[in-house]
CSV table of C-alpha atoms and ligand atoms in Angstrom, one decimal:
chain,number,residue,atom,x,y,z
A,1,UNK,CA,40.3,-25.8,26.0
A,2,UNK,CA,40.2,-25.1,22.4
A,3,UNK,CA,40.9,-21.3,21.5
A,4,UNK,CA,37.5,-20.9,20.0
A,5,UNK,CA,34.6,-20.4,21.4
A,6,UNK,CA,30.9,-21.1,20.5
A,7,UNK,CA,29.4,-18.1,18.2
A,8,UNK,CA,27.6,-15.8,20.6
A,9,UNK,CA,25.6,-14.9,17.0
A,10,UNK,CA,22.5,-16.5,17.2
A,11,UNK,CA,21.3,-17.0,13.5
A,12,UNK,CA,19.4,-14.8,11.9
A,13,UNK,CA,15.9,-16.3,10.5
A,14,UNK,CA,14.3,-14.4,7.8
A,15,UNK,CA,11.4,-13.1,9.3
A,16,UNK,CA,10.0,-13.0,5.7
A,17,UNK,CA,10.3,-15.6,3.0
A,18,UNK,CA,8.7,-16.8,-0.1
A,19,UNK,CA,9.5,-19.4,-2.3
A,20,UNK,CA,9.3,-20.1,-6.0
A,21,UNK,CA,5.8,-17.7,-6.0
A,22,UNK,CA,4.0,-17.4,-9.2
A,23,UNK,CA,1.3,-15.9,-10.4
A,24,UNK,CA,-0.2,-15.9,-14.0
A,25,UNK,CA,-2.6,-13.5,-15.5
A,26,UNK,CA,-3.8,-15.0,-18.2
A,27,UNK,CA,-0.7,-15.6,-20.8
A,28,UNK,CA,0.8,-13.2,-19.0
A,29,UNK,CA,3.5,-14.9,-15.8
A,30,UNK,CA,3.3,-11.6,-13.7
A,31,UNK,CA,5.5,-13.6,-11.1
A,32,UNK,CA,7.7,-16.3,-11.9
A,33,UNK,CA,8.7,-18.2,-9.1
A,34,UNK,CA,10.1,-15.4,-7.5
A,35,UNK,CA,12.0,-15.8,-4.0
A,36,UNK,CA,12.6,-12.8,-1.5
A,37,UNK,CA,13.8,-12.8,2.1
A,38,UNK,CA,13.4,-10.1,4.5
A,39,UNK,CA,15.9,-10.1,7.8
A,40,UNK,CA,14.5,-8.6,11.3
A,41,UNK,CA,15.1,-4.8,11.7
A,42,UNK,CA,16.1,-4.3,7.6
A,43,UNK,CA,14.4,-2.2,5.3
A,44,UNK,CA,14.7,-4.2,2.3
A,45,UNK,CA,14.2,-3.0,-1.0
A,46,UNK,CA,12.3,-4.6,-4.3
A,47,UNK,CA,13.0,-2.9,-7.3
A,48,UNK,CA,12.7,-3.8,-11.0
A,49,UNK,CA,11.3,-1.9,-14.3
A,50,UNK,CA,8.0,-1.1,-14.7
A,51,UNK,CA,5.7,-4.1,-15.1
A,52,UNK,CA,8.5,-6.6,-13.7
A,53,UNK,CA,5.5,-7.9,-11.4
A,54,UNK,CA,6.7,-5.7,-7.9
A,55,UNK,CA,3.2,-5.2,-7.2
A,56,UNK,CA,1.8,-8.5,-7.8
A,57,UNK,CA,4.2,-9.9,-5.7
A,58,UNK,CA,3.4,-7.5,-2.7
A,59,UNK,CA,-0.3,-8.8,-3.8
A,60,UNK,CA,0.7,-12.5,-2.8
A,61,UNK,CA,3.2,-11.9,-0.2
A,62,UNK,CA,0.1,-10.0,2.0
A,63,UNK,CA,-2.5,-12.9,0.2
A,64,UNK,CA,-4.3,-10.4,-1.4
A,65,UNK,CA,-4.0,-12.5,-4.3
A,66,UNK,CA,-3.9,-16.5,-3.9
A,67,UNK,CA,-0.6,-17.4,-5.6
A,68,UNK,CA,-0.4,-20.6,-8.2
A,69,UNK,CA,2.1,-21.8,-6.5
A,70,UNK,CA,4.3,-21.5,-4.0
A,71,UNK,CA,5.3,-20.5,-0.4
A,72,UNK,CA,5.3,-17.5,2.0
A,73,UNK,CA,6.6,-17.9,5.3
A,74,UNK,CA,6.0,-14.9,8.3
A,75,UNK,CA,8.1,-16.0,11.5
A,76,UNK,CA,8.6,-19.3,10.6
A,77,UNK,CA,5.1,-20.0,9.4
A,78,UNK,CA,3.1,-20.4,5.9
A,79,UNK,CA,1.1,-18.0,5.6
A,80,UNK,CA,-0.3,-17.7,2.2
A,81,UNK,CA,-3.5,-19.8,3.3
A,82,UNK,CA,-4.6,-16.9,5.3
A,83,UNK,CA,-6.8,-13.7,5.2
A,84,UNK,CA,-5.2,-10.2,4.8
A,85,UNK,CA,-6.5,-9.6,8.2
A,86,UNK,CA,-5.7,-12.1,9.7
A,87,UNK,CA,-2.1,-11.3,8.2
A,88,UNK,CA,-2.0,-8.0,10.0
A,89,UNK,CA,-2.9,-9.5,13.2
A,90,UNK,CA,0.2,-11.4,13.2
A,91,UNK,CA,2.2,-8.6,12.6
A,92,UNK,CA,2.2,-8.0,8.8
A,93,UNK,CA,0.6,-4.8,6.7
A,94,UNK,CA,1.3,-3.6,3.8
A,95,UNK,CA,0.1,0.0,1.4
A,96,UNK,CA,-0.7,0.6,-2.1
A,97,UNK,CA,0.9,2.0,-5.1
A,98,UNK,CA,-1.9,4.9,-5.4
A,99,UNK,CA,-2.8,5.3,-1.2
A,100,UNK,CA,-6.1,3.9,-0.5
A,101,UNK,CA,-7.6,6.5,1.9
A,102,UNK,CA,-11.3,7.0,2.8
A,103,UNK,CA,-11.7,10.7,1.0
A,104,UNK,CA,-15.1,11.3,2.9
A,105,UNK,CA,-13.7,10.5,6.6
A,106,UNK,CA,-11.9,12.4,8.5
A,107,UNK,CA,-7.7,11.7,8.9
A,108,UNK,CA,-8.7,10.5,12.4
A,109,UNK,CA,-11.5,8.0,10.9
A,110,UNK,CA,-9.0,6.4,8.6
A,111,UNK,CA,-6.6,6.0,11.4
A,112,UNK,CA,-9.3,4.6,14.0
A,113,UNK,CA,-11.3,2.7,11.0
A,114,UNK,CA,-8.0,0.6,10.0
A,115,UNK,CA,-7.5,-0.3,13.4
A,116,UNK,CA,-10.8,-2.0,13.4
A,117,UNK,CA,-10.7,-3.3,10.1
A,118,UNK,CA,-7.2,-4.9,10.4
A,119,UNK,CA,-8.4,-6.4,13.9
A,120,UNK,CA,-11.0,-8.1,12.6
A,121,UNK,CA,-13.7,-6.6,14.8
A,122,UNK,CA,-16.6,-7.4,15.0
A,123,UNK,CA,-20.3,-5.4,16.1
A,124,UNK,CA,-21.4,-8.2,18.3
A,125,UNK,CA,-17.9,-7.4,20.7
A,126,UNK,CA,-19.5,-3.8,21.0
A,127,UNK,CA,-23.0,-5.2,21.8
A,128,UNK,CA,-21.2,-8.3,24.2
A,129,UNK,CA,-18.6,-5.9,25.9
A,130,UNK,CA,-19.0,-2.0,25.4
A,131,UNK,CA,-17.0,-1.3,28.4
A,132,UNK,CA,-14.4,-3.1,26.7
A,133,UNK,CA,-15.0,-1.6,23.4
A,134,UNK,CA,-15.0,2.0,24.4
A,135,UNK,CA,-12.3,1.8,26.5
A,136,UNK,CA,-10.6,0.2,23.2
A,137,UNK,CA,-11.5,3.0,21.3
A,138,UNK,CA,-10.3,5.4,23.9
A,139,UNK,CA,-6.9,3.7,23.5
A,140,UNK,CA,-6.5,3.8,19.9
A,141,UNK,CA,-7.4,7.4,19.9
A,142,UNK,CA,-4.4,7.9,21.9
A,143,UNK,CA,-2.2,5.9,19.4
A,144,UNK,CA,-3.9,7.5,16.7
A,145,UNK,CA,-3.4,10.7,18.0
A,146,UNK,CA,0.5,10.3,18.6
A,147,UNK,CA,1.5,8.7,15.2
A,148,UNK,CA,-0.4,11.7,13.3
A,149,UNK,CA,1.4,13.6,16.1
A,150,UNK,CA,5.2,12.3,14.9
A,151,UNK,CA,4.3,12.3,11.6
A,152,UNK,CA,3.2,15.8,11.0
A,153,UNK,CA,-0.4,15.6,10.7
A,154,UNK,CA,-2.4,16.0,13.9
A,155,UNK,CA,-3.4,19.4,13.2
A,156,UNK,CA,-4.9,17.7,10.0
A,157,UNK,CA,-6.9,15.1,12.4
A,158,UNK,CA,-10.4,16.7,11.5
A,159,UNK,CA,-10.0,17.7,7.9
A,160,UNK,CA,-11.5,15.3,5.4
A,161,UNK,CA,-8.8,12.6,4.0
A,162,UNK,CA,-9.7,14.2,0.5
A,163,UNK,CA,-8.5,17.7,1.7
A,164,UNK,CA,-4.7,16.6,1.6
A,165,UNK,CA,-2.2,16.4,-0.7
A,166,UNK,CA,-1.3,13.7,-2.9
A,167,UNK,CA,1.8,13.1,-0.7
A,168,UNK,CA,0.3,14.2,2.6
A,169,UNK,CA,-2.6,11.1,1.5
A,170,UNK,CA,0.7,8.4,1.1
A,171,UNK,CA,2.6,9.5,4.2
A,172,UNK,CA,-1.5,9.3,6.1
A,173,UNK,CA,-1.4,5.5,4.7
A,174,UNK,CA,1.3,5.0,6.5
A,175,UNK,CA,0.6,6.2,9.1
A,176,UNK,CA,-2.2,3.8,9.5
A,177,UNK,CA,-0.2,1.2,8.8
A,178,UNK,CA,1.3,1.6,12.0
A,179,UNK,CA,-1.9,1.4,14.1
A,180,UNK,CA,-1.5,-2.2,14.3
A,181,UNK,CA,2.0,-2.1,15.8
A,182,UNK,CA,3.4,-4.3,12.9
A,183,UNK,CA,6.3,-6.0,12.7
A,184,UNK,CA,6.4,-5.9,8.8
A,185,UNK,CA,5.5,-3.4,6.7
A,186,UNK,CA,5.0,-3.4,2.8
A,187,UNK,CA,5.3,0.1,0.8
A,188,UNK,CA,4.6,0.5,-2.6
A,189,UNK,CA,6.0,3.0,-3.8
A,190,UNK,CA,6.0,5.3,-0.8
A,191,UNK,CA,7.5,8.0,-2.7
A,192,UNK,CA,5.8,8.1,-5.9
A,193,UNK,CA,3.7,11.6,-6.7
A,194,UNK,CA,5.7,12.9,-3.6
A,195,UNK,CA,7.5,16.3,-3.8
A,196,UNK,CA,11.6,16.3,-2.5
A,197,UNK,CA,11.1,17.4,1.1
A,198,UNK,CA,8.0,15.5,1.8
A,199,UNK,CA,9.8,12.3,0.2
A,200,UNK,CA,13.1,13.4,2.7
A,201,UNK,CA,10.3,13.5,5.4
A,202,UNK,CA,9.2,10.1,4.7
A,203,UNK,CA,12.2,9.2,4.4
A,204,UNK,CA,12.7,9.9,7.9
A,205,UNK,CA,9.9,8.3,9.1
A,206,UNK,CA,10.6,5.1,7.9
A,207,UNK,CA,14.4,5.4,9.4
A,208,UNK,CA,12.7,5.7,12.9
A,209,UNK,CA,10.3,3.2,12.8
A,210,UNK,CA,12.9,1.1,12.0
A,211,UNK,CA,15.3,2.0,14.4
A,212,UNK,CA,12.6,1.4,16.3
A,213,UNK,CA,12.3,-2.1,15.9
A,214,UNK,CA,9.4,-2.2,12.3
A,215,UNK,CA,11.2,-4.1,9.5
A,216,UNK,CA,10.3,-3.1,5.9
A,217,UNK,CA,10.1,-4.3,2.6
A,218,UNK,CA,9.8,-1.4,0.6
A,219,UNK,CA,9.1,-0.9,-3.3
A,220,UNK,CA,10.6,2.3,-4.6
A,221,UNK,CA,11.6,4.1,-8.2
A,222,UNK,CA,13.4,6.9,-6.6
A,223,UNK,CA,16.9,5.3,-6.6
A,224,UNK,CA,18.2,8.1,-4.2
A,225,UNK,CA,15.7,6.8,-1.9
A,226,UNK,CA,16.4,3.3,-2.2
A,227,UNK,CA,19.9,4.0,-1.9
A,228,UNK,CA,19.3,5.9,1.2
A,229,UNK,CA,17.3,3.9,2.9
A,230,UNK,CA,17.8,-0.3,2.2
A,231,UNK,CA,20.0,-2.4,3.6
A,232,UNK,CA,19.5,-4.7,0.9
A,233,UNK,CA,17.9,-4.9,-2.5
A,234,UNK,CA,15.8,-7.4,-4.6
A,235,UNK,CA,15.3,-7.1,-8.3
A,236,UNK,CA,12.6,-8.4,-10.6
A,237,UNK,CA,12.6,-8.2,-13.9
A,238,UNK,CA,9.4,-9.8,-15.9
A,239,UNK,CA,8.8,-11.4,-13.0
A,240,UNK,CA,12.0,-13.2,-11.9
A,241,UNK,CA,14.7,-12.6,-9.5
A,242,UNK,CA,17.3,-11.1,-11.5
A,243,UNK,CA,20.0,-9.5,-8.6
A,244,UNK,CA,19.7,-9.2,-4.9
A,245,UNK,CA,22.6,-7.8,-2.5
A,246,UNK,CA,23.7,-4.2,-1.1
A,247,UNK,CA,22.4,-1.2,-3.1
A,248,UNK,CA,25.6,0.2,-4.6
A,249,UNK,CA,26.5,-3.5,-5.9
A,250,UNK,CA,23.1,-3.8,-7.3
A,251,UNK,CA,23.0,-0.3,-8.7
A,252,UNK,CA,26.6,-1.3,-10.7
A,253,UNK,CA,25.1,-5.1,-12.0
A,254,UNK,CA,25.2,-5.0,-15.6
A,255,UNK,CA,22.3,-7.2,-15.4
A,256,UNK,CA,20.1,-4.5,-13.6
A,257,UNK,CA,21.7,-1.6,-15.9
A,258,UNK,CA,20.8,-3.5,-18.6
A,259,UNK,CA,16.8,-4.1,-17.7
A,260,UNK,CA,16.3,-0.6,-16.6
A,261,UNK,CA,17.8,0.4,-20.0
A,262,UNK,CA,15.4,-1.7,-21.9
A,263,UNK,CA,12.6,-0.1,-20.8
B,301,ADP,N1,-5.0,-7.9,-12.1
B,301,ADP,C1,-4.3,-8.1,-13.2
B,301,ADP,N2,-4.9,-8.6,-14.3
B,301,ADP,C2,-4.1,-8.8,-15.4
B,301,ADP,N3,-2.8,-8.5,-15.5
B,301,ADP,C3,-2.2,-8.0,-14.4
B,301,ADP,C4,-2.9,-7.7,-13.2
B,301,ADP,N4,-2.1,-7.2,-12.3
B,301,ADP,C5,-0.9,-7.1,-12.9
B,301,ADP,N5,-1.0,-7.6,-14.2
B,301,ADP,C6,0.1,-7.7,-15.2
B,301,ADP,O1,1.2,-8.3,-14.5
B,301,ADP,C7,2.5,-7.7,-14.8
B,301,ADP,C8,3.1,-7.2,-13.6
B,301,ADP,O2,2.4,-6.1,-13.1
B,301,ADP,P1,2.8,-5.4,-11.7
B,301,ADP,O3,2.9,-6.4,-10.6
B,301,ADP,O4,1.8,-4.3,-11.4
B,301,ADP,O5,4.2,-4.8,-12.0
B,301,ADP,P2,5.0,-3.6,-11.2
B,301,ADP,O6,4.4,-3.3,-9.9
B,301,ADP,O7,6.4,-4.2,-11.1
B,301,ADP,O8,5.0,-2.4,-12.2
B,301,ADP,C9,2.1,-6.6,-15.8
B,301,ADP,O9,2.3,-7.2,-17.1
B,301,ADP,C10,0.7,-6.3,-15.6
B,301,ADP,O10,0.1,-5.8,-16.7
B,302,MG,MG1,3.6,-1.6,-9.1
């Protein structure tokens, strides 16, 4: 028999990919057939200057925008002819630069109303099952309840969205990101507006969910954050991959130095 023996590895499949995406505002290429991969159980980094199309391309990869062209691929599927819903139901979510909370709600209403929203519920389910429904509800309280719980804010559960801090609102989008049990999740910017110890908080956070088993893709300008946190870092610049690999080799590309100097 020969002395080696089959790899036990099994190989790893992205379970995120896209594929030459672009996307063009006007004159201006925001995206430029732009790749990224994202491996099971990583939290992947995307970092570039300001303007280098980050956003945009967290718009396409979640089809919140329609891309020009190009390919996005979730589990070994496309993906990019779908709805953002319909996205999250397979496992995908994503937040947004500046948090997008409900002010007038309550925390627990922006928990329990992203739920629905991202399940695509509708009010004919209530009216055809409302055992089903309330018993539903009852559950998501509970889930609600214990991620506000683990993050810090269930004795915030009542208060009005609008009532918390700037960083209390980004770690609450979270948070509700995480009512759908994703697979995937998207950040932008998770850290941005945050003071030090709430950024360390979310920092920790995001390292449990992960170890968890919730891969994420995460956008950040704090480097200490990214360097903390990714296993392994994109870079765009005006729209174009311009490095990927392991944060310290990134953070010592000329290539990157030289884009984040140009700003
Ligand atoms: N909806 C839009 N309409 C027009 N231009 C846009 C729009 N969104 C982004 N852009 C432009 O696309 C480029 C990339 O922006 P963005 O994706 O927000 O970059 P980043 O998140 O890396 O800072 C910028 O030049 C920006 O002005
Ligand atoms: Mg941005």
């Amino acid at each position: 028999m020969g002395a080696i023996a089959p790899t036990a590895i099994p190989s790893t499949q992205p379970l995120l990919k896209a594929h030459s995406l672009s996307k063009s505002f006007g004159g201006i290429k925001a995206v430029d057939r732009a790749e990224i991969e994202v491996h099971p159980g990583s939290i992947t980094g995307l970092i570039g200057p300001n303007g280098a199309g980050k956003t945009t391309l967290f718009n396409l990869l979640s089809n919140f925008l329609r891309p020009d062209s190009g390919r996005v691929m979730f589990n070994g599927a496309a993906i990019e002819h779908l709805q953002p819903h319909e996205i999250a139901q397979r496992g995908l979510v994503r937040t947004f630069q500046v948090a997008r909370v409900l002010s007038k709600l309550s925390v627990m209403e922006n928990m329990l109303l992203a739920a629905q929203n991202q399940s695509g519920e509708k009010f004919w389910n209530v009216w055809l099952n409302p055992q089903r429904t309330l018993q539903q509800e009852r559950q998501q309280r509970e889930l609600a309840s214990e991620i506000l719980t683990s993050v810090g804010l269930f004795h915030m559960a009542q208060s009005y969205a609008g009532s918390l801090s700037g960083g209390q609102r980004k770690l609450l989008e979270i948070a509700r990101a995480m009512m759908v049990q994703p697979q995937l999740v998207l950040l932008d910017e998770p850290a941005a507006g945050v003071n030090p110890t709430l950024i360390n908080q979310i920092g920790d956070h995001i390292r449990r969910w992960n170890q968890s088993g919730v891969t994420f893709l995460i956008i950040e300008h704090n480097m200490d954050v990214v360097m903390s946190l990714c296993d392994r870092v994109w870079v765009l610049a005006e729209g174009r991959n311009l490095a990927s690999g392991k944060p310290s080799e990134v953070q010592q590309n000329p290539l990157v130095l030289e884009a984040y100097l140009g700003q």
